[in-house]
Amino acid sequence: MHPRTLARLASLSTHLRRAPLSAHAKPMSCTAVPPDNSTFQLPPLNFAISPVPKKNPSDKGRHIKTAAALIIGDEILNGKTLDRNSNYFARFCFEHGIHLKRVEVIADDEAEIIEASRRMVQTYDFVVTSGGIGPTHDDITYASLAKSFDQGLVYHDETLARMEESGKYRTWVSKQSEEQRTARKRMALFPDAAEVIFVASDIWVPVVRLQGKLCIFPGIPTLFQKMLDNLKPFLPLPPEEERPFRLQVFTGLPESSIAPFLTDLQKRVQPEGIRIGSYPVLQKGVYVSLIGADRGRVHQLGVEVEKEVEGRVVTEAEAEAKRQLGCQ
């Protein structure tokens, strides 16, 4: 196997959550290295979570209204890896009343990372990056973002300590050369003015926040999703009353048949801040989406839409299931 592939697999394995000890497993001493076999279970991690600051991290002391995502990685652009993180982030933003305005996918290129990150931080309230924080030569996100905001790079001691703790019982870690250990430590080399937030007790990797609004995440979807969800207490999210409500009506009529009605409806409700959308499923029908902050008003309009398009209100789960079938 290619050395770079081995290094990548090694770095990814350090991120995986440890399984709990079985009822018959014996505790090991701190210096012991476990046998290299498939039946050994690593003891669970239990790191401290960062305290939630009382001060709003937004420079204007207000709630997040707009967001953008910067997906970094050649493997996304060349089709080797499917990007799941932007979709999860879009759902996160909708659920919490944040308007996701932009998603960009860029290469592992310093100039592109610098340009995009500066532009997004100047334009949006909340920016996330995904990918490019591993131990290999093409993992340049931390270094590029440090340059973007005129910062140096410094090893973060607590992250290094957690990294060591997470690898203490892994045989491959004990066999690493000095060069390999140095490469692994690159994952704890952060911009020197960054805020480092530990959001999960079983993950040593922190969320690194710059300028109070740009949050750096790993590209692994399971890590990205859990860390984003756990970051909520550290974000000035919009209050419940500002969060949108979505109602969906399914109809078997063709989209062209309902288009005039939907156009007129959108013009009528636009002053109320309600958005109307239509989403066809090939040879199955159309979903009409109504989104607004006033649940009562959205439900009222839903009754009108049901009648006009000869459809019925469906749940989010039912709509998602039908869409998945339509993609097959």
mmCIF file of C-alpha atoms in Angstrom:
data_model
loop_
_atom_site.group_PDB
_atom_site.id
_atom_site.type_symbol
_atom_site.label_atom_id
_atom_site.label_comp_id
_atom_site.label_asym_id
_atom_site.label_seq_id
_atom_site.Cartn_x
_atom_site.Cartn_y
_atom_site.Cartn_z
ATOM 1 C CA MET A 1 0.000 0.000 0.000
ATOM 2 C CA HIS A 2 1.214 3.520 -0.826
ATOM 3 C CA PRO A 3 2.837 5.306 2.192
ATOM 4 C CA ARG A 4 0.468 8.249 1.837
ATOM 5 C CA THR A 5 -2.518 5.924 1.951
ATOM 6 C CA LEU A 6 -1.166 4.296 5.109
ATOM 7 C CA ALA A 7 -0.670 7.683 6.726
ATOM 8 C CA ARG A 8 -4.183 8.766 5.811
ATOM 9 C CA LEU A 9 -5.743 5.605 7.204
ATOM 10 C CA ALA A 10 -3.720 5.969 10.381
ATOM 11 C CA SER A 11 -4.836 9.537 10.927
ATOM 12 C CA LEU A 12 -8.472 8.741 10.264
ATOM 13 C CA SER A 13 -8.445 5.844 12.689
ATOM 14 C CA THR A 14 -7.421 8.135 15.528
ATOM 15 C CA HIS A 15 -10.680 10.001 15.122
ATOM 16 C CA LEU A 16 -12.910 6.974 15.584
ATOM 17 C CA ARG A 17 -14.830 6.717 18.802
ATOM 18 C CA ARG A 18 -13.515 4.099 21.172
ATOM 19 C CA ALA A 19 -15.736 1.182 22.045
ATOM 20 C CA PRO A 20 -16.518 0.550 25.729
ATOM 21 C CA LEU A 21 -14.822 -2.238 27.640
ATOM 22 C CA SER A 22 -16.623 -5.559 27.607
ATOM 23 C CA ALA A 23 -17.746 -7.097 30.874
ATOM 24 C CA HIS A 24 -14.808 -9.530 30.804
ATOM 25 C CA ALA A 25 -12.081 -7.145 29.692
ATOM 26 C CA LYS A 26 -9.231 -6.514 32.116
ATOM 27 C CA PRO A 27 -7.963 -2.978 32.708
ATOM 28 C CA MET A 28 -4.483 -2.253 31.386
ATOM 29 C CA SER A 29 -1.728 -0.195 32.928
ATOM 30 C CA CYS A 30 -1.038 3.239 31.463
ATOM 31 C CA THR A 31 2.166 2.077 29.839
ATOM 32 C CA ALA A 32 0.875 -1.164 28.419
ATOM 33 C CA VAL A 33 0.393 -1.633 24.691
ATOM 34 C CA PRO A 34 -2.562 -3.886 23.833
ATOM 35 C CA PRO A 35 -2.249 -7.022 21.752
ATOM 36 C CA ASP A 36 -2.779 -6.386 18.068
ATOM 37 C CA ASN A 37 -5.889 -8.512 17.573
ATOM 38 C CA SER A 38 -9.519 -8.012 16.601
ATOM 39 C CA THR A 39 -11.011 -8.953 19.991
ATOM 40 C CA PHE A 40 -9.292 -6.237 22.021
ATOM 41 C CA GLN A 41 -11.532 -3.285 22.881
ATOM 42 C CA LEU A 42 -10.073 0.125 23.642
ATOM 43 C CA PRO A 43 -11.133 1.807 26.884
ATOM 44 C CA PRO A 44 -13.545 4.714 26.352
ATOM 45 C CA LEU A 45 -12.371 8.291 26.188
ATOM 46 C CA ASN A 46 -13.812 10.792 28.651
ATOM 47 C CA PHE A 47 -12.343 14.210 27.942
ATOM 48 C CA ALA A 48 -13.578 17.399 29.579
ATOM 49 C CA ILE A 49 -15.774 19.634 27.430
ATOM 50 C CA SER A 50 -14.923 23.319 27.122
ATOM 51 C CA PRO A 51 -16.963 25.679 29.320
ATOM 52 C CA VAL A 52 -19.597 27.703 27.484
ATOM 53 C CA PRO A 53 -18.616 31.396 27.494
ATOM 54 C CA LYS A 54 -21.149 33.955 28.685
ATOM 55 C CA LYS A 55 -20.018 36.491 26.091
ATOM 56 C CA ASN A 56 -21.604 36.326 22.653
ATOM 57 C CA PRO A 57 -18.808 35.389 20.183
ATOM 58 C CA SER A 58 -20.411 37.526 17.480
ATOM 59 C CA ASP A 59 -18.538 40.796 17.129
ATOM 60 C CA LYS A 60 -21.838 42.687 17.147
ATOM 61 C CA GLY A 61 -23.399 40.799 20.040
ATOM 62 C CA ARG A 62 -26.326 39.582 17.976
ATOM 63 C CA HIS A 63 -27.793 36.297 16.840
ATOM 64 C CA ILE A 64 -26.561 34.440 13.768
ATOM 65 C CA LYS A 65 -28.685 35.277 10.743
ATOM 66 C CA THR A 66 -26.597 34.169 7.752
ATOM 67 C CA ALA A 67 -24.147 31.335 7.140
ATOM 68 C CA ALA A 68 -21.817 29.860 4.539
ATOM 69 C CA ALA A 69 -19.922 26.594 4.153
ATOM 70 C CA LEU A 70 -16.472 26.138 2.634
ATOM 71 C CA ILE A 71 -15.845 22.510 1.669
ATOM 72 C CA ILE A 72 -12.133 21.930 1.110
ATOM 73 C CA GLY A 73 -10.617 18.970 -0.707
ATOM 74 C CA ASP A 74 -9.342 17.776 -4.060
ATOM 75 C CA GLU A 75 -11.084 14.467 -3.368
ATOM 76 C CA ILE A 76 -14.478 16.208 -3.435
ATOM 77 C CA LEU A 77 -13.767 17.972 -6.717
ATOM 78 C CA ASN A 78 -12.439 14.879 -8.491
ATOM 79 C CA GLY A 79 -15.388 12.739 -7.411
ATOM 80 C CA LYS A 80 -13.460 10.357 -5.174
ATOM 81 C CA THR A 81 -15.377 11.425 -2.061
ATOM 82 C CA LEU A 82 -19.038 12.374 -1.787
ATOM 83 C CA ASP A 83 -19.664 15.591 0.151
ATOM 84 C CA ARG A 84 -22.257 14.914 2.847
ATOM 85 C CA ASN A 85 -21.287 17.738 5.154
ATOM 86 C CA SER A 86 -22.796 20.630 3.218
ATOM 87 C CA ASN A 87 -26.171 18.878 3.168
ATOM 88 C CA TYR A 88 -26.031 18.248 6.909
ATOM 89 C CA PHE A 89 -25.036 21.853 7.498
ATOM 90 C CA ALA A 90 -27.938 23.052 5.342
ATOM 91 C CA ARG A 91 -30.369 21.029 7.458
ATOM 92 C CA PHE A 92 -28.752 22.345 10.635
ATOM 93 C CA CYS A 93 -29.152 25.931 9.466
ATOM 94 C CA PHE A 94 -32.781 25.482 8.448
ATOM 95 C CA GLU A 95 -33.664 23.815 11.738
ATOM 96 C CA HIS A 96 -32.182 26.700 13.717
ATOM 97 C CA GLY A 97 -33.480 29.578 11.641
ATOM 98 C CA ILE A 98 -30.181 30.478 9.971
ATOM 99 C CA HIS A 99 -30.219 31.526 6.320
ATOM 100 C CA LEU A 100 -27.565 29.467 4.536
ATOM 101 C CA LYS A 101 -26.500 31.765 1.728
ATOM 102 C CA ARG A 102 -23.545 30.024 0.140
ATOM 103 C CA VAL A 103 -21.773 26.676 -0.202
ATOM 104 C CA GLU A 104 -18.439 26.497 -2.020
ATOM 105 C CA VAL A 105 -16.236 23.512 -2.801
ATOM 106 C CA ILE A 106 -12.602 24.389 -3.396
ATOM 107 C CA ALA A 107 -9.312 22.563 -3.886
ATOM 108 C CA ASP A 108 -6.534 22.048 -1.347
ATOM 109 C CA ASP A 109 -5.036 25.307 -2.564
ATOM 110 C CA GLU A 110 -3.699 27.976 -0.218
ATOM 111 C CA ALA A 111 -4.662 30.956 -2.374
ATOM 112 C CA GLU A 112 -8.220 29.688 -2.849
ATOM 113 C CA ILE A 113 -8.668 29.006 0.870
ATOM 114 C CA ILE A 114 -7.381 32.474 1.776
ATOM 115 C CA GLU A 115 -9.583 34.282 -0.755
ATOM 116 C CA ALA A 116 -12.763 32.356 0.044
ATOM 117 C CA SER A 117 -12.380 32.487 3.828
ATOM 118 C CA ARG A 118 -11.742 36.244 3.906
ATOM 119 C CA ARG A 119 -14.712 36.927 1.654
ATOM 120 C CA MET A 120 -17.063 34.708 3.637
ATOM 121 C CA VAL A 121 -16.045 36.085 7.034
ATOM 122 C CA GLN A 122 -16.654 39.619 5.772
ATOM 123 C CA THR A 123 -20.074 38.690 4.378
ATOM 124 C CA TYR A 124 -21.713 36.132 6.686
ATOM 125 C CA ASP A 125 -22.332 35.709 10.419
ATOM 126 C CA PHE A 126 -21.321 32.047 10.658
ATOM 127 C CA VAL A 127 -18.858 30.188 8.434
ATOM 128 C CA VAL A 128 -17.784 26.560 8.622
ATOM 129 C CA THR A 129 -14.932 24.833 6.833
ATOM 130 C CA SER A 130 -14.773 21.087 6.310
ATOM 131 C CA GLY A 131 -11.688 19.065 5.434
ATOM 132 C CA GLY A 132 -7.952 19.497 5.092
ATOM 133 C CA ILE A 133 -6.890 19.150 8.747
ATOM 134 C CA GLY A 134 -5.108 15.786 8.657
ATOM 135 C CA PRO A 135 -1.373 14.929 8.887
ATOM 136 C CA THR A 136 -0.404 14.816 5.204
ATOM 137 C CA HIS A 137 1.154 17.416 2.917
ATOM 138 C CA ASP A 138 -2.159 18.343 1.287
ATOM 139 C CA ASP A 139 -3.854 19.046 4.633
ATOM 140 C CA ILE A 140 -3.266 22.790 4.614
ATOM 141 C CA THR A 141 -6.455 24.261 6.075
ATOM 142 C CA TYR A 142 -5.021 25.406 9.426
ATOM 143 C CA ALA A 143 -1.915 26.935 7.839
ATOM 144 C CA SER A 144 -3.870 28.637 5.058
ATOM 145 C CA LEU A 145 -6.420 30.121 7.456
ATOM 146 C CA ALA A 146 -3.623 31.380 9.692
ATOM 147 C CA LYS A 147 -2.245 33.305 6.712
ATOM 148 C CA SER A 148 -5.723 34.464 5.778
ATOM 149 C CA PHE A 149 -6.095 36.287 9.090
ATOM 150 C CA ASP A 150 -2.437 37.280 9.608
ATOM 151 C CA GLN A 151 -1.696 34.789 12.347
ATOM 152 C CA GLY A 152 1.184 32.475 13.097
ATOM 153 C CA LEU A 153 0.949 28.770 13.878
ATOM 154 C CA VAL A 154 1.458 27.243 17.305
ATOM 155 C CA TYR A 155 1.038 23.775 18.777
ATOM 156 C CA HIS A 156 -1.942 23.588 21.119
ATOM 157 C CA ASP A 157 -0.800 21.757 24.248
ATOM 158 C CA GLU A 158 -4.197 20.474 25.374
ATOM 159 C CA THR A 159 -4.965 19.103 21.916
ATOM 160 C CA LEU A 160 -1.576 17.362 21.843
ATOM 161 C CA ALA A 161 -2.287 15.828 25.251
ATOM 162 C CA ARG A 162 -5.682 14.556 24.127
ATOM 163 C CA MET A 163 -4.179 13.214 20.927
ATOM 164 C CA GLU A 164 -1.615 11.267 22.940
ATOM 165 C CA GLU A 165 -4.268 9.950 25.303
ATOM 166 C CA SER A 166 -6.448 8.777 22.426
ATOM 167 C CA GLY A 167 -3.543 6.867 20.872
ATOM 168 C CA LYS A 168 -2.079 5.460 24.079
ATOM 169 C CA TYR A 169 -3.461 1.965 23.562
ATOM 170 C CA ARG A 170 -3.049 1.809 19.791
ATOM 171 C CA THR A 171 -0.228 -0.441 18.660
ATOM 172 C CA TRP A 172 0.421 1.443 15.431
ATOM 173 C CA VAL A 173 1.046 4.669 17.372
ATOM 174 C CA SER A 174 3.780 3.069 19.475
ATOM 175 C CA LYS A 175 5.504 1.884 16.291
ATOM 176 C CA GLN A 176 5.589 5.278 14.575
ATOM 177 C CA SER A 177 8.885 6.860 13.584
ATOM 178 C CA GLU A 178 9.808 10.375 14.681
ATOM 179 C CA GLU A 179 8.879 11.669 11.236
ATOM 180 C CA GLN A 180 5.451 10.033 11.455
ATOM 181 C CA ARG A 181 4.862 11.423 14.957
ATOM 182 C CA THR A 182 5.753 14.899 13.739
ATOM 183 C CA ALA A 183 3.278 14.543 10.880
ATOM 184 C CA ARG A 184 0.568 13.483 13.322
ATOM 185 C CA LYS A 185 1.265 16.506 15.519
ATOM 186 C CA ARG A 186 0.402 18.771 12.579
ATOM 187 C CA MET A 187 -3.234 18.106 13.495
ATOM 188 C CA ALA A 188 -2.676 20.207 16.646
ATOM 189 C CA LEU A 189 -0.878 23.096 14.909
ATOM 190 C CA PHE A 190 -3.420 25.936 15.008
ATOM 191 C CA PRO A 191 -3.537 29.653 14.196
ATOM 192 C CA ASP A 192 -2.111 31.363 17.270
ATOM 193 C CA ALA A 193 -5.131 33.605 17.987
ATOM 194 C CA ALA A 194 -7.709 30.860 17.502
ATOM 195 C CA GLU A 195 -10.343 29.885 20.032
ATOM 196 C CA VAL A 196 -10.110 26.138 20.679
ATOM 197 C CA ILE A 197 -13.399 24.489 21.678
ATOM 198 C CA PHE A 198 -13.650 20.871 22.832
ATOM 199 C CA VAL A 199 -17.244 19.846 22.198
ATOM 200 C CA ALA A 200 -17.297 16.060 22.752
ATOM 201 C CA SER A 201 -15.961 13.898 25.564
ATOM 202 C CA ASP A 202 -15.060 11.038 23.208
ATOM 203 C CA ILE A 203 -13.365 13.072 20.434
ATOM 204 C CA TRP A 204 -9.929 14.615 20.913
ATOM 205 C CA VAL A 205 -10.254 16.894 17.886
ATOM 206 C CA PRO A 206 -11.527 20.395 18.795
ATOM 207 C CA VAL A 207 -13.518 22.916 16.827
ATOM 208 C CA VAL A 208 -11.113 25.755 16.043
ATOM 209 C CA ARG A 209 -12.830 29.147 15.737
ATOM 210 C CA LEU A 210 -11.353 32.257 14.101
ATOM 211 C CA GLN A 211 -12.637 35.838 14.102
ATOM 212 C CA GLY A 212 -15.477 34.723 16.375
ATOM 213 C CA LYS A 213 -17.369 33.242 13.442
ATOM 214 C CA LEU A 214 -15.298 30.858 11.262
ATOM 215 C CA CYS A 215 -15.306 27.309 12.654
ATOM 216 C CA ILE A 216 -12.916 24.664 11.336
ATOM 217 C CA PHE A 217 -14.232 21.085 11.222
ATOM 218 C CA PRO A 218 -12.807 17.745 10.075
ATOM 219 C CA GLY A 219 -14.095 16.385 6.792
ATOM 220 C CA ILE A 220 -15.151 12.966 8.133
ATOM 221 C CA PRO A 221 -18.984 13.126 8.091
ATOM 222 C CA THR A 222 -19.573 11.355 11.420
ATOM 223 C CA LEU A 223 -17.191 13.749 13.158
ATOM 224 C CA PHE A 224 -18.482 16.814 11.346
ATOM 225 C CA GLN A 225 -22.076 16.032 12.265
ATOM 226 C CA LYS A 226 -21.485 15.247 15.926
ATOM 227 C CA MET A 227 -19.163 18.197 16.465
ATOM 228 C CA LEU A 228 -21.547 20.610 14.732
ATOM 229 C CA ASP A 229 -24.464 19.439 16.869
ATOM 230 C CA ASN A 230 -22.366 19.701 20.027
ATOM 231 C CA LEU A 231 -21.237 23.206 19.103
ATOM 232 C CA LYS A 232 -24.770 24.608 19.542
ATOM 233 C CA PRO A 233 -24.251 25.858 23.126
ATOM 234 C CA PHE A 234 -21.295 27.918 21.864
ATOM 235 C CA LEU A 235 -23.299 29.644 19.107
ATOM 236 C CA PRO A 236 -25.626 32.670 19.361
ATOM 237 C CA LEU A 237 -28.492 30.881 17.623
ATOM 238 C CA PRO A 238 -31.738 32.667 16.722
ATOM 239 C CA PRO A 239 -34.561 32.390 19.284
ATOM 240 C CA GLU A 240 -37.285 29.791 18.753
ATOM 241 C CA GLU A 241 -39.836 32.330 17.506
ATOM 242 C CA GLU A 242 -37.574 33.298 14.611
ATOM 243 C CA ARG A 243 -37.086 29.758 13.383
ATOM 244 C CA PRO A 244 -38.977 28.710 10.240
ATOM 245 C CA PHE A 245 -41.730 26.151 9.921
ATOM 246 C CA ARG A 246 -42.086 24.079 6.756
ATOM 247 C CA LEU A 247 -45.276 22.441 5.509
ATOM 248 C CA GLN A 248 -45.272 20.186 2.459
ATOM 249 C CA VAL A 249 -48.176 19.269 0.205
ATOM 250 C CA PHE A 250 -47.870 16.425 -2.299
ATOM 251 C CA THR A 251 -49.858 16.382 -5.525
ATOM 252 C CA GLY A 252 -49.961 14.014 -8.463
ATOM 253 C CA LEU A 253 -50.606 16.873 -10.886
ATOM 254 C CA PRO A 254 -47.789 17.924 -13.234
ATOM 255 C CA GLU A 255 -45.804 20.976 -12.198
ATOM 256 C CA SER A 256 -46.898 22.996 -15.239
ATOM 257 C CA SER A 257 -50.540 22.608 -14.202
ATOM 258 C CA ILE A 258 -50.004 24.152 -10.760
ATOM 259 C CA ALA A 259 -47.403 26.753 -11.754
ATOM 260 C CA PRO A 260 -49.840 29.678 -12.343
ATOM 261 C CA PHE A 261 -51.491 29.186 -8.948
ATOM 262 C CA LEU A 262 -48.145 28.952 -7.131
ATOM 263 C CA THR A 263 -46.840 32.075 -8.879
ATOM 264 C CA ASP A 264 -49.867 34.070 -7.774
ATOM 265 C CA LEU A 265 -49.669 32.619 -4.256
ATOM 266 C CA GLN A 266 -46.013 33.592 -3.855
ATOM 267 C CA LYS A 267 -46.758 37.174 -4.898
ATOM 268 C CA ARG A 268 -49.595 37.312 -2.387
ATOM 269 C CA VAL A 269 -47.684 35.957 0.629
ATOM 270 C CA GLN A 270 -44.226 37.389 -0.052
ATOM 271 C CA PRO A 271 -44.912 40.488 2.123
ATOM 272 C CA GLU A 272 -45.564 38.072 5.016
ATOM 273 C CA GLY A 273 -42.120 36.519 4.648
ATOM 274 C CA ILE A 274 -43.541 33.189 3.456
ATOM 275 C CA ARG A 275 -41.715 31.302 0.713
ATOM 276 C CA ILE A 276 -43.402 28.936 -1.733
ATOM 277 C CA GLY A 277 -41.454 26.276 -3.628
ATOM 278 C CA SER A 278 -42.264 23.365 -5.915
ATOM 279 C CA TYR A 279 -40.112 20.256 -6.242
ATOM 280 C CA PRO A 280 -41.058 17.597 -8.799
ATOM 281 C CA VAL A 281 -40.306 13.920 -8.359
ATOM 282 C CA LEU A 282 -39.859 12.295 -11.759
ATOM 283 C CA GLN A 283 -43.074 10.587 -12.937
ATOM 284 C CA LYS A 284 -44.534 10.665 -9.423
ATOM 285 C CA GLY A 285 -45.775 14.170 -8.675
ATOM 286 C CA VAL A 286 -44.760 17.450 -7.079
ATOM 287 C CA TYR A 287 -44.022 18.621 -3.556
ATOM 288 C CA VAL A 288 -45.216 22.122 -2.756
ATOM 289 C CA SER A 289 -43.252 23.622 0.118
ATOM 290 C CA LEU A 290 -44.519 26.464 2.323
ATOM 291 C CA ILE A 291 -41.992 28.026 4.707
ATOM 292 C CA GLY A 292 -42.668 30.757 7.243
ATOM 293 C CA ALA A 293 -42.230 31.722 10.891
ATOM 294 C CA ASP A 294 -45.984 31.913 11.642
ATOM 295 C CA ARG A 295 -47.098 28.285 11.985
ATOM 296 C CA GLY A 296 -50.768 29.160 12.098
ATOM 297 C CA ARG A 297 -50.586 31.141 8.879
ATOM 298 C CA VAL A 298 -48.583 28.417 7.129
ATOM 299 C CA HIS A 299 -51.164 25.794 8.147
ATOM 300 C CA GLN A 300 -53.944 28.069 6.889
ATOM 301 C CA LEU A 301 -52.247 28.386 3.513
ATOM 302 C CA GLY A 302 -51.654 24.639 3.475
ATOM 303 C CA VAL A 303 -55.414 24.041 3.452
ATOM 304 C CA GLU A 304 -55.753 26.367 0.462
ATOM 305 C CA VAL A 305 -52.897 24.675 -1.388
ATOM 306 C CA GLU A 306 -54.310 21.193 -0.727
ATOM 307 C CA LYS A 307 -57.567 22.213 -2.359
ATOM 308 C CA GLU A 308 -56.093 24.046 -5.339
ATOM 309 C CA VAL A 309 -53.532 21.394 -6.319
ATOM 310 C CA GLU A 310 -55.683 18.401 -5.365
ATOM 311 C CA GLY A 311 -53.030 17.235 -2.925
ATOM 312 C CA ARG A 312 -52.493 16.404 0.723
ATOM 313 C CA VAL A 313 -50.167 17.482 3.510
ATOM 314 C CA VAL A 314 -47.310 15.023 4.134
ATOM 315 C CA THR A 315 -44.818 14.710 6.981
ATOM 316 C CA GLU A 316 -41.130 15.515 6.554
ATOM 317 C CA ALA A 317 -40.289 11.817 6.916
ATOM 318 C CA GLU A 318 -42.822 10.793 4.268
ATOM 319 C CA ALA A 319 -41.614 13.480 1.889
ATOM 320 C CA GLU A 320 -37.991 12.412 2.314
ATOM 321 C CA ALA A 321 -38.873 8.758 1.709
ATOM 322 C CA LYS A 322 -40.746 9.612 -1.487
ATOM 323 C CA ARG A 323 -37.891 11.773 -2.726
ATOM 324 C CA GLN A 324 -35.416 8.960 -2.125
ATOM 325 C CA LEU A 325 -37.593 6.592 -4.151
ATOM 326 C CA GLY A 326 -37.804 9.173 -6.901
ATOM 327 C CA CYS A 327 -34.000 9.298 -7.136
ATOM 328 C CA GLN A 328 -33.691 5.574 -7.730
#
